[in-house]
Amino acid sequence: MMELFFKDFIMLWSTIDPVGTLALFTGLTARLSKSQKRKVALKATTYAFVILLSALVLGQIILKAMSIQLISLQLAGGIILFLFGLQMIFSDPEEGTGSREPGHQLAVFPLAVPSIASPGAIMAVIVLTDNNMKTFTQQAMTAGAMTSVLLITCGLMLIADRIFRVIGHNGSAIIIRVMGMILAALSVELVMTALGVQRWMS
């Protein structure tokens, strides 16, 4: 069972990508206060947990009922990532700082979705808990591995203040645009994989 837990942990670590989420969190919340950053980190992790747990329990049932293939999630996620990547590259980082609850929207999008609860992570939890192949105990182990990765992700975001003191505001602006380019490139990879372009080119 520990071997199963470790394998699931590695796959979920790769798809949730706590280090990549930390880089995105660092750039997007650099202008928020310490308490606001903490709220964003906790909210983003909570929202992502609810989304991934829902996908784990209900994802396969809903997709089958709607006749939706798993690969469609990857294609849709790639399009969303590309649009947000463009927004990060060309928008003014100062925009949106006057909302009634600063950082609330960041916790929902893009941190909870599609960064933490990414299309890859959603697909992973659905595949790893295949109702036709996995027992309830095995599915519980996968849920435990998912929770562990999310707790690590939250912990990294909570200590991000140390990073802010090093990079400053100018550094955060650079990170936002660099992450936008990375997200745009990643979105193209997701779309190409979903459409099978890489297979045709190989």
PDB file of C-alpha atoms in Angstrom:
ATOM      1  CA  MET A   1       0.000   0.000   0.000  1.00  0.00           C
ATOM      2  CA  MET A   2       2.894   2.370   0.706  1.00  0.00           C
ATOM      3  CA  GLU A   3       4.195   1.707  -2.789  1.00  0.00           C
ATOM      4  CA  LEU A   4       0.809   2.723  -4.200  1.00  0.00           C
ATOM      5  CA  PHE A   5       0.795   5.848  -2.015  1.00  0.00           C
ATOM      6  CA  PHE A   6       4.285   6.806  -3.221  1.00  0.00           C
ATOM      7  CA  LYS A   7       3.427   6.304  -6.902  1.00  0.00           C
ATOM      8  CA  ASP A   8       0.241   8.353  -6.568  1.00  0.00           C
ATOM      9  CA  PHE A   9       2.126  11.029  -4.616  1.00  0.00           C
ATOM     10  CA  ILE A  10       4.735  11.385  -7.376  1.00  0.00           C
ATOM     11  CA  MET A  11       2.124  11.634 -10.114  1.00  0.00           C
ATOM     12  CA  LEU A  12       0.056  14.176  -8.198  1.00  0.00           C
ATOM     13  CA  TRP A  13       3.160  16.174  -7.278  1.00  0.00           C
ATOM     14  CA  SER A  14       3.988  16.416 -10.988  1.00  0.00           C
ATOM     15  CA  THR A  15       0.507  17.511 -12.021  1.00  0.00           C
ATOM     16  CA  ILE A  16      -0.232  19.864  -9.099  1.00  0.00           C
ATOM     17  CA  ASP A  17       3.343  21.252  -9.232  1.00  0.00           C
ATOM     18  CA  PRO A  18       3.757  22.956  -5.816  1.00  0.00           C
ATOM     19  CA  VAL A  19       6.994  24.688  -6.863  1.00  0.00           C
ATOM     20  CA  GLY A  20       5.410  26.157  -9.985  1.00  0.00           C
ATOM     21  CA  THR A  21       2.425  27.295  -7.927  1.00  0.00           C
ATOM     22  CA  LEU A  22       4.791  29.003  -5.476  1.00  0.00           C
ATOM     23  CA  ALA A  23       6.414  30.967  -8.306  1.00  0.00           C
ATOM     24  CA  LEU A  24       2.995  32.071  -9.570  1.00  0.00           C
ATOM     25  CA  PHE A  25       1.833  32.923  -6.036  1.00  0.00           C
ATOM     26  CA  THR A  26       5.005  34.963  -5.424  1.00  0.00           C
ATOM     27  CA  GLY A  27       4.447  37.124  -8.469  1.00  0.00           C
ATOM     28  CA  LEU A  28       0.711  37.623  -8.145  1.00  0.00           C
ATOM     29  CA  THR A  29       0.518  38.449  -4.417  1.00  0.00           C
ATOM     30  CA  ALA A  30       3.642  40.574  -4.014  1.00  0.00           C
ATOM     31  CA  ARG A  31       1.578  43.737  -3.431  1.00  0.00           C
ATOM     32  CA  LEU A  32      -0.759  42.228  -0.830  1.00  0.00           C
ATOM     33  CA  SER A  33      -0.252  42.491   2.918  1.00  0.00           C
ATOM     34  CA  LYS A  34       1.027  39.543   4.934  1.00  0.00           C
ATOM     35  CA  SER A  35      -2.432  38.694   6.267  1.00  0.00           C
ATOM     36  CA  GLN A  36      -3.943  38.935   2.785  1.00  0.00           C
ATOM     37  CA  LYS A  37      -1.287  36.602   1.391  1.00  0.00           C
ATOM     38  CA  ARG A  38      -2.052  34.093   4.120  1.00  0.00           C
ATOM     39  CA  LYS A  39      -5.773  34.235   3.341  1.00  0.00           C
ATOM     40  CA  VAL A  40      -5.094  33.789  -0.385  1.00  0.00           C
ATOM     41  CA  ALA A  41      -2.880  30.751   0.270  1.00  0.00           C
ATOM     42  CA  LEU A  42      -5.414  29.102   2.586  1.00  0.00           C
ATOM     43  CA  LYS A  43      -8.383  29.881   0.341  1.00  0.00           C
ATOM     44  CA  ALA A  44      -6.624  28.701  -2.811  1.00  0.00           C
ATOM     45  CA  THR A  45      -5.633  25.424  -1.153  1.00  0.00           C
ATOM     46  CA  THR A  46      -9.139  24.889   0.241  1.00  0.00           C
ATOM     47  CA  TYR A  47     -10.825  25.582  -3.091  1.00  0.00           C
ATOM     48  CA  ALA A  48      -8.373  23.290  -4.895  1.00  0.00           C
ATOM     49  CA  PHE A  49      -8.966  20.532  -2.328  1.00  0.00           C
ATOM     50  CA  VAL A  50     -12.737  20.737  -2.806  1.00  0.00           C
ATOM     51  CA  ILE A  51     -12.370  20.667  -6.595  1.00  0.00           C
ATOM     52  CA  LEU A  52      -9.946  17.731  -6.640  1.00  0.00           C
ATOM     53  CA  LEU A  53     -11.905  15.769  -4.041  1.00  0.00           C
ATOM     54  CA  SER A  54     -15.074  16.306  -6.078  1.00  0.00           C
ATOM     55  CA  ALA A  55     -13.250  15.107  -9.192  1.00  0.00           C
ATOM     56  CA  LEU A  56     -11.995  12.077  -7.276  1.00  0.00           C
ATOM     57  CA  VAL A  57     -15.460  11.102  -6.042  1.00  0.00           C
ATOM     58  CA  LEU A  58     -17.736  12.239  -8.865  1.00  0.00           C
ATOM     59  CA  GLY A  59     -15.509  12.984 -11.863  1.00  0.00           C
ATOM     60  CA  GLN A  60     -15.688   9.625 -13.593  1.00  0.00           C
ATOM     61  CA  ILE A  61     -19.428   9.334 -13.043  1.00  0.00           C
ATOM     62  CA  ILE A  62     -20.139  12.826 -14.397  1.00  0.00           C
ATOM     63  CA  LEU A  63     -17.893  12.420 -17.444  1.00  0.00           C
ATOM     64  CA  LYS A  64     -19.498   9.113 -18.364  1.00  0.00           C
ATOM     65  CA  ALA A  65     -22.982  10.535 -17.897  1.00  0.00           C
ATOM     66  CA  MET A  66     -22.143  13.457 -20.192  1.00  0.00           C
ATOM     67  CA  SER A  67     -20.162  11.329 -22.678  1.00  0.00           C
ATOM     68  CA  ILE A  68     -17.096  13.544 -22.192  1.00  0.00           C
ATOM     69  CA  GLN A  69     -13.642  12.083 -22.810  1.00  0.00           C
ATOM     70  CA  LEU A  70     -10.832  12.820 -20.360  1.00  0.00           C
ATOM     71  CA  ILE A  71      -8.718  14.344 -23.117  1.00  0.00           C
ATOM     72  CA  SER A  72     -11.330  17.097 -23.532  1.00  0.00           C
ATOM     73  CA  LEU A  73     -10.369  18.411 -20.071  1.00  0.00           C
ATOM     74  CA  GLN A  74      -6.780  18.793 -21.220  1.00  0.00           C
ATOM     75  CA  LEU A  75      -7.802  20.719 -24.342  1.00  0.00           C
ATOM     76  CA  ALA A  76     -10.110  23.057 -22.394  1.00  0.00           C
ATOM     77  CA  GLY A  77      -7.480  23.617 -19.715  1.00  0.00           C
ATOM     78  CA  GLY A  78      -4.881  24.476 -22.344  1.00  0.00           C
ATOM     79  CA  ILE A  79      -7.111  27.174 -23.830  1.00  0.00           C
ATOM     80  CA  ILE A  80      -7.783  28.690 -20.387  1.00  0.00           C
ATOM     81  CA  LEU A  81      -4.075  28.709 -19.527  1.00  0.00           C
ATOM     82  CA  PHE A  82      -3.210  30.393 -22.821  1.00  0.00           C
ATOM     83  CA  LEU A  83      -5.716  33.213 -22.306  1.00  0.00           C
ATOM     84  CA  PHE A  84      -4.520  33.818 -18.764  1.00  0.00           C
ATOM     85  CA  GLY A  85      -0.888  33.726 -19.905  1.00  0.00           C
ATOM     86  CA  LEU A  86      -1.616  36.527 -22.376  1.00  0.00           C
ATOM     87  CA  GLN A  87      -3.350  38.498 -19.616  1.00  0.00           C
ATOM     88  CA  MET A  88      -0.288  38.158 -17.364  1.00  0.00           C
ATOM     89  CA  ILE A  89       2.076  39.300 -20.110  1.00  0.00           C
ATOM     90  CA  PHE A  90       0.168  42.371 -21.300  1.00  0.00           C
ATOM     91  CA  SER A  91      -1.921  43.555 -18.326  1.00  0.00           C
ATOM     92  CA  ASP A  92      -0.928  46.116 -15.700  1.00  0.00           C
ATOM     93  CA  PRO A  93      -0.005  44.332 -12.413  1.00  0.00           C
ATOM     94  CA  GLU A  94      -1.528  47.275 -10.513  1.00  0.00           C
ATOM     95  CA  GLU A  95      -4.996  46.607 -11.954  1.00  0.00           C
ATOM     96  CA  GLY A  96      -7.625  45.150  -9.679  1.00  0.00           C
ATOM     97  CA  THR A  97      -5.975  46.163  -6.412  1.00  0.00           C
ATOM     98  CA  GLY A  98      -8.991  48.200  -5.331  1.00  0.00           C
ATOM     99  CA  SER A  99     -11.413  45.312  -4.875  1.00  0.00           C
ATOM    100  CA  ARG A 100     -13.365  45.001  -1.630  1.00  0.00           C
ATOM    101  CA  GLU A 101     -11.470  41.865  -0.688  1.00  0.00           C
ATOM    102  CA  PRO A 102      -7.968  42.076  -2.186  1.00  0.00           C
ATOM    103  CA  GLY A 103      -6.621  38.758  -3.381  1.00  0.00           C
ATOM    104  CA  HIS A 104      -9.946  36.911  -3.245  1.00  0.00           C
ATOM    105  CA  GLN A 105     -10.179  36.511  -7.006  1.00  0.00           C
ATOM    106  CA  LEU A 106      -6.522  35.420  -7.169  1.00  0.00           C
ATOM    107  CA  ALA A 107      -7.297  32.596  -4.750  1.00  0.00           C
ATOM    108  CA  VAL A 108      -9.999  31.307  -7.067  1.00  0.00           C
ATOM    109  CA  PHE A 109      -8.315  32.063 -10.407  1.00  0.00           C
ATOM    110  CA  PRO A 110      -5.571  31.369 -11.318  1.00  0.00           C
ATOM    111  CA  LEU A 111      -4.237  29.839  -8.076  1.00  0.00           C
ATOM    112  CA  ALA A 112      -6.926  27.287  -7.174  1.00  0.00           C
ATOM    113  CA  VAL A 113      -7.830  26.829 -10.842  1.00  0.00           C
ATOM    114  CA  PRO A 114      -5.985  26.171 -13.085  1.00  0.00           C
ATOM    115  CA  SER A 115      -2.686  26.263 -11.162  1.00  0.00           C
ATOM    116  CA  ILE A 116      -3.220  23.896  -8.191  1.00  0.00           C
ATOM    117  CA  ALA A 117      -6.301  22.040  -9.407  1.00  0.00           C
ATOM    118  CA  SER A 118      -4.894  21.942 -12.928  1.00  0.00           C
ATOM    119  CA  PRO A 119      -6.484  20.000 -15.795  1.00  0.00           C
ATOM    120  CA  GLY A 120      -3.677  17.479 -15.393  1.00  0.00           C
ATOM    121  CA  ALA A 121      -4.340  17.120 -11.662  1.00  0.00           C
ATOM    122  CA  ILE A 122      -8.077  16.694 -12.238  1.00  0.00           C
ATOM    123  CA  MET A 123      -7.442  14.046 -14.865  1.00  0.00           C
ATOM    124  CA  ALA A 124      -4.890  12.347 -12.610  1.00  0.00           C
ATOM    125  CA  VAL A 125      -7.239  11.938  -9.640  1.00  0.00           C
ATOM    126  CA  ILE A 126      -9.968  10.601 -11.926  1.00  0.00           C
ATOM    127  CA  VAL A 127      -7.646   8.087 -13.597  1.00  0.00           C
ATOM    128  CA  LEU A 128      -5.952   7.024 -10.346  1.00  0.00           C
ATOM    129  CA  THR A 129      -9.315   6.268  -8.738  1.00  0.00           C
ATOM    130  CA  ASP A 130     -10.859   4.337 -11.617  1.00  0.00           C
ATOM    131  CA  ASN A 131     -13.994   2.788 -10.136  1.00  0.00           C
ATOM    132  CA  ASN A 132     -13.634  -0.236 -12.391  1.00  0.00           C
ATOM    133  CA  MET A 133     -10.105  -1.059 -11.229  1.00  0.00           C
ATOM    134  CA  LYS A 134      -9.452   0.419  -7.769  1.00  0.00           C
ATOM    135  CA  THR A 135     -10.848  -0.653  -4.413  1.00  0.00           C
ATOM    136  CA  PHE A 136     -12.168   1.823  -1.847  1.00  0.00           C
ATOM    137  CA  THR A 137      -8.951   1.423   0.186  1.00  0.00           C
ATOM    138  CA  GLN A 138      -6.805   2.208  -2.838  1.00  0.00           C
ATOM    139  CA  GLN A 139      -8.936   5.241  -3.631  1.00  0.00           C
ATOM    140  CA  ALA A 140      -8.534   6.404  -0.022  1.00  0.00           C
ATOM    141  CA  MET A 141      -4.748   6.103  -0.391  1.00  0.00           C
ATOM    142  CA  THR A 142      -4.895   8.273  -3.496  1.00  0.00           C
ATOM    143  CA  ALA A 143      -6.970  10.838  -1.585  1.00  0.00           C
ATOM    144  CA  GLY A 144      -4.323  10.819   1.149  1.00  0.00           C
ATOM    145  CA  ALA A 145      -1.533  11.383  -1.364  1.00  0.00           C
ATOM    146  CA  MET A 146      -3.499  14.251  -2.902  1.00  0.00           C
ATOM    147  CA  THR A 147      -4.036  15.850   0.512  1.00  0.00           C
ATOM    148  CA  SER A 148      -0.323  15.560   1.322  1.00  0.00           C
ATOM    149  CA  VAL A 149       0.691  17.354  -1.875  1.00  0.00           C
ATOM    150  CA  LEU A 150      -1.851  20.111  -1.225  1.00  0.00           C
ATOM    151  CA  LEU A 151      -0.574  20.630   2.329  1.00  0.00           C
ATOM    152  CA  ILE A 152       2.980  20.982   1.020  1.00  0.00           C
ATOM    153  CA  THR A 153       1.767  23.437  -1.614  1.00  0.00           C
ATOM    154  CA  CYS A 154       0.011  25.512   1.055  1.00  0.00           C
ATOM    155  CA  GLY A 155       3.097  25.449   3.287  1.00  0.00           C
ATOM    156  CA  LEU A 156       5.297  26.767   0.486  1.00  0.00           C
ATOM    157  CA  MET A 157       2.888  29.621  -0.191  1.00  0.00           C
ATOM    158  CA  LEU A 158       2.730  30.529   3.514  1.00  0.00           C
ATOM    159  CA  ILE A 159       6.509  31.102   3.652  1.00  0.00           C
ATOM    160  CA  ALA A 160       6.559  33.126   0.435  1.00  0.00           C
ATOM    161  CA  ASP A 161       7.184  36.366   2.397  1.00  0.00           C
ATOM    162  CA  ARG A 162      10.875  35.476   2.576  1.00  0.00           C
ATOM    163  CA  ILE A 163      10.926  35.436  -1.205  1.00  0.00           C
ATOM    164  CA  PHE A 164       9.138  38.792  -1.438  1.00  0.00           C
ATOM    165  CA  ARG A 165      11.858  40.457   0.641  1.00  0.00           C
ATOM    166  CA  VAL A 166      14.442  39.315  -1.899  1.00  0.00           C
ATOM    167  CA  ILE A 167      12.749  40.068  -5.233  1.00  0.00           C
ATOM    168  CA  GLY A 168      10.884  43.333  -4.419  1.00  0.00           C
ATOM    169  CA  HIS A 169       8.128  44.910  -6.555  1.00  0.00           C
ATOM    170  CA  ASN A 170      10.193  45.097  -9.735  1.00  0.00           C
ATOM    171  CA  GLY A 171      11.096  41.462  -9.376  1.00  0.00           C
ATOM    172  CA  SER A 172       7.459  40.522  -8.932  1.00  0.00           C
ATOM    173  CA  ALA A 173       6.530  42.360 -12.146  1.00  0.00           C
ATOM    174  CA  ILE A 174       9.207  40.420 -13.989  1.00  0.00           C
ATOM    175  CA  ILE A 175       8.011  37.120 -12.501  1.00  0.00           C
ATOM    176  CA  ILE A 176       4.419  37.862 -13.552  1.00  0.00           C
ATOM    177  CA  ARG A 177       5.436  38.316 -17.171  1.00  0.00           C
ATOM    178  CA  VAL A 178       7.865  35.402 -17.209  1.00  0.00           C
ATOM    179  CA  MET A 179       5.209  33.154 -15.685  1.00  0.00           C
ATOM    180  CA  GLY A 180       2.787  34.413 -18.325  1.00  0.00           C
ATOM    181  CA  MET A 181       5.169  33.267 -21.036  1.00  0.00           C
ATOM    182  CA  ILE A 182       5.651  29.908 -19.327  1.00  0.00           C
ATOM    183  CA  LEU A 183       1.897  29.423 -18.911  1.00  0.00           C
ATOM    184  CA  ALA A 184       1.319  30.306 -22.567  1.00  0.00           C
ATOM    185  CA  ALA A 185       3.957  27.790 -23.645  1.00  0.00           C
ATOM    186  CA  LEU A 186       2.512  25.139 -21.319  1.00  0.00           C
ATOM    187  CA  SER A 187      -0.961  25.745 -22.709  1.00  0.00           C
ATOM    188  CA  VAL A 188       0.305  25.114 -26.238  1.00  0.00           C
ATOM    189  CA  GLU A 189       1.834  21.821 -25.061  1.00  0.00           C
ATOM    190  CA  LEU A 190      -1.474  20.796 -23.464  1.00  0.00           C
ATOM    191  CA  VAL A 191      -3.439  21.582 -26.612  1.00  0.00           C
ATOM    192  CA  MET A 192      -0.908  19.821 -28.853  1.00  0.00           C
ATOM    193  CA  THR A 193      -1.020  16.728 -26.654  1.00  0.00           C
ATOM    194  CA  ALA A 194      -4.820  16.747 -26.557  1.00  0.00           C
ATOM    195  CA  LEU A 195      -4.998  17.000 -30.346  1.00  0.00           C
ATOM    196  CA  GLY A 196      -2.311  14.361 -30.831  1.00  0.00           C
ATOM    197  CA  VAL A 197      -0.028  16.755 -32.743  1.00  0.00           C
ATOM    198  CA  GLN A 198       3.102  15.517 -30.954  1.00  0.00           C
ATOM    199  CA  ARG A 199       2.295  11.942 -31.909  1.00  0.00           C
ATOM    200  CA  TRP A 200       1.868  12.903 -35.574  1.00  0.00           C
ATOM    201  CA  MET A 201       5.158  14.844 -35.590  1.00  0.00           C
ATOM    202  CA  SER A 202       7.181  12.032 -33.972  1.00  0.00           C
TER     203      SER A 202
END
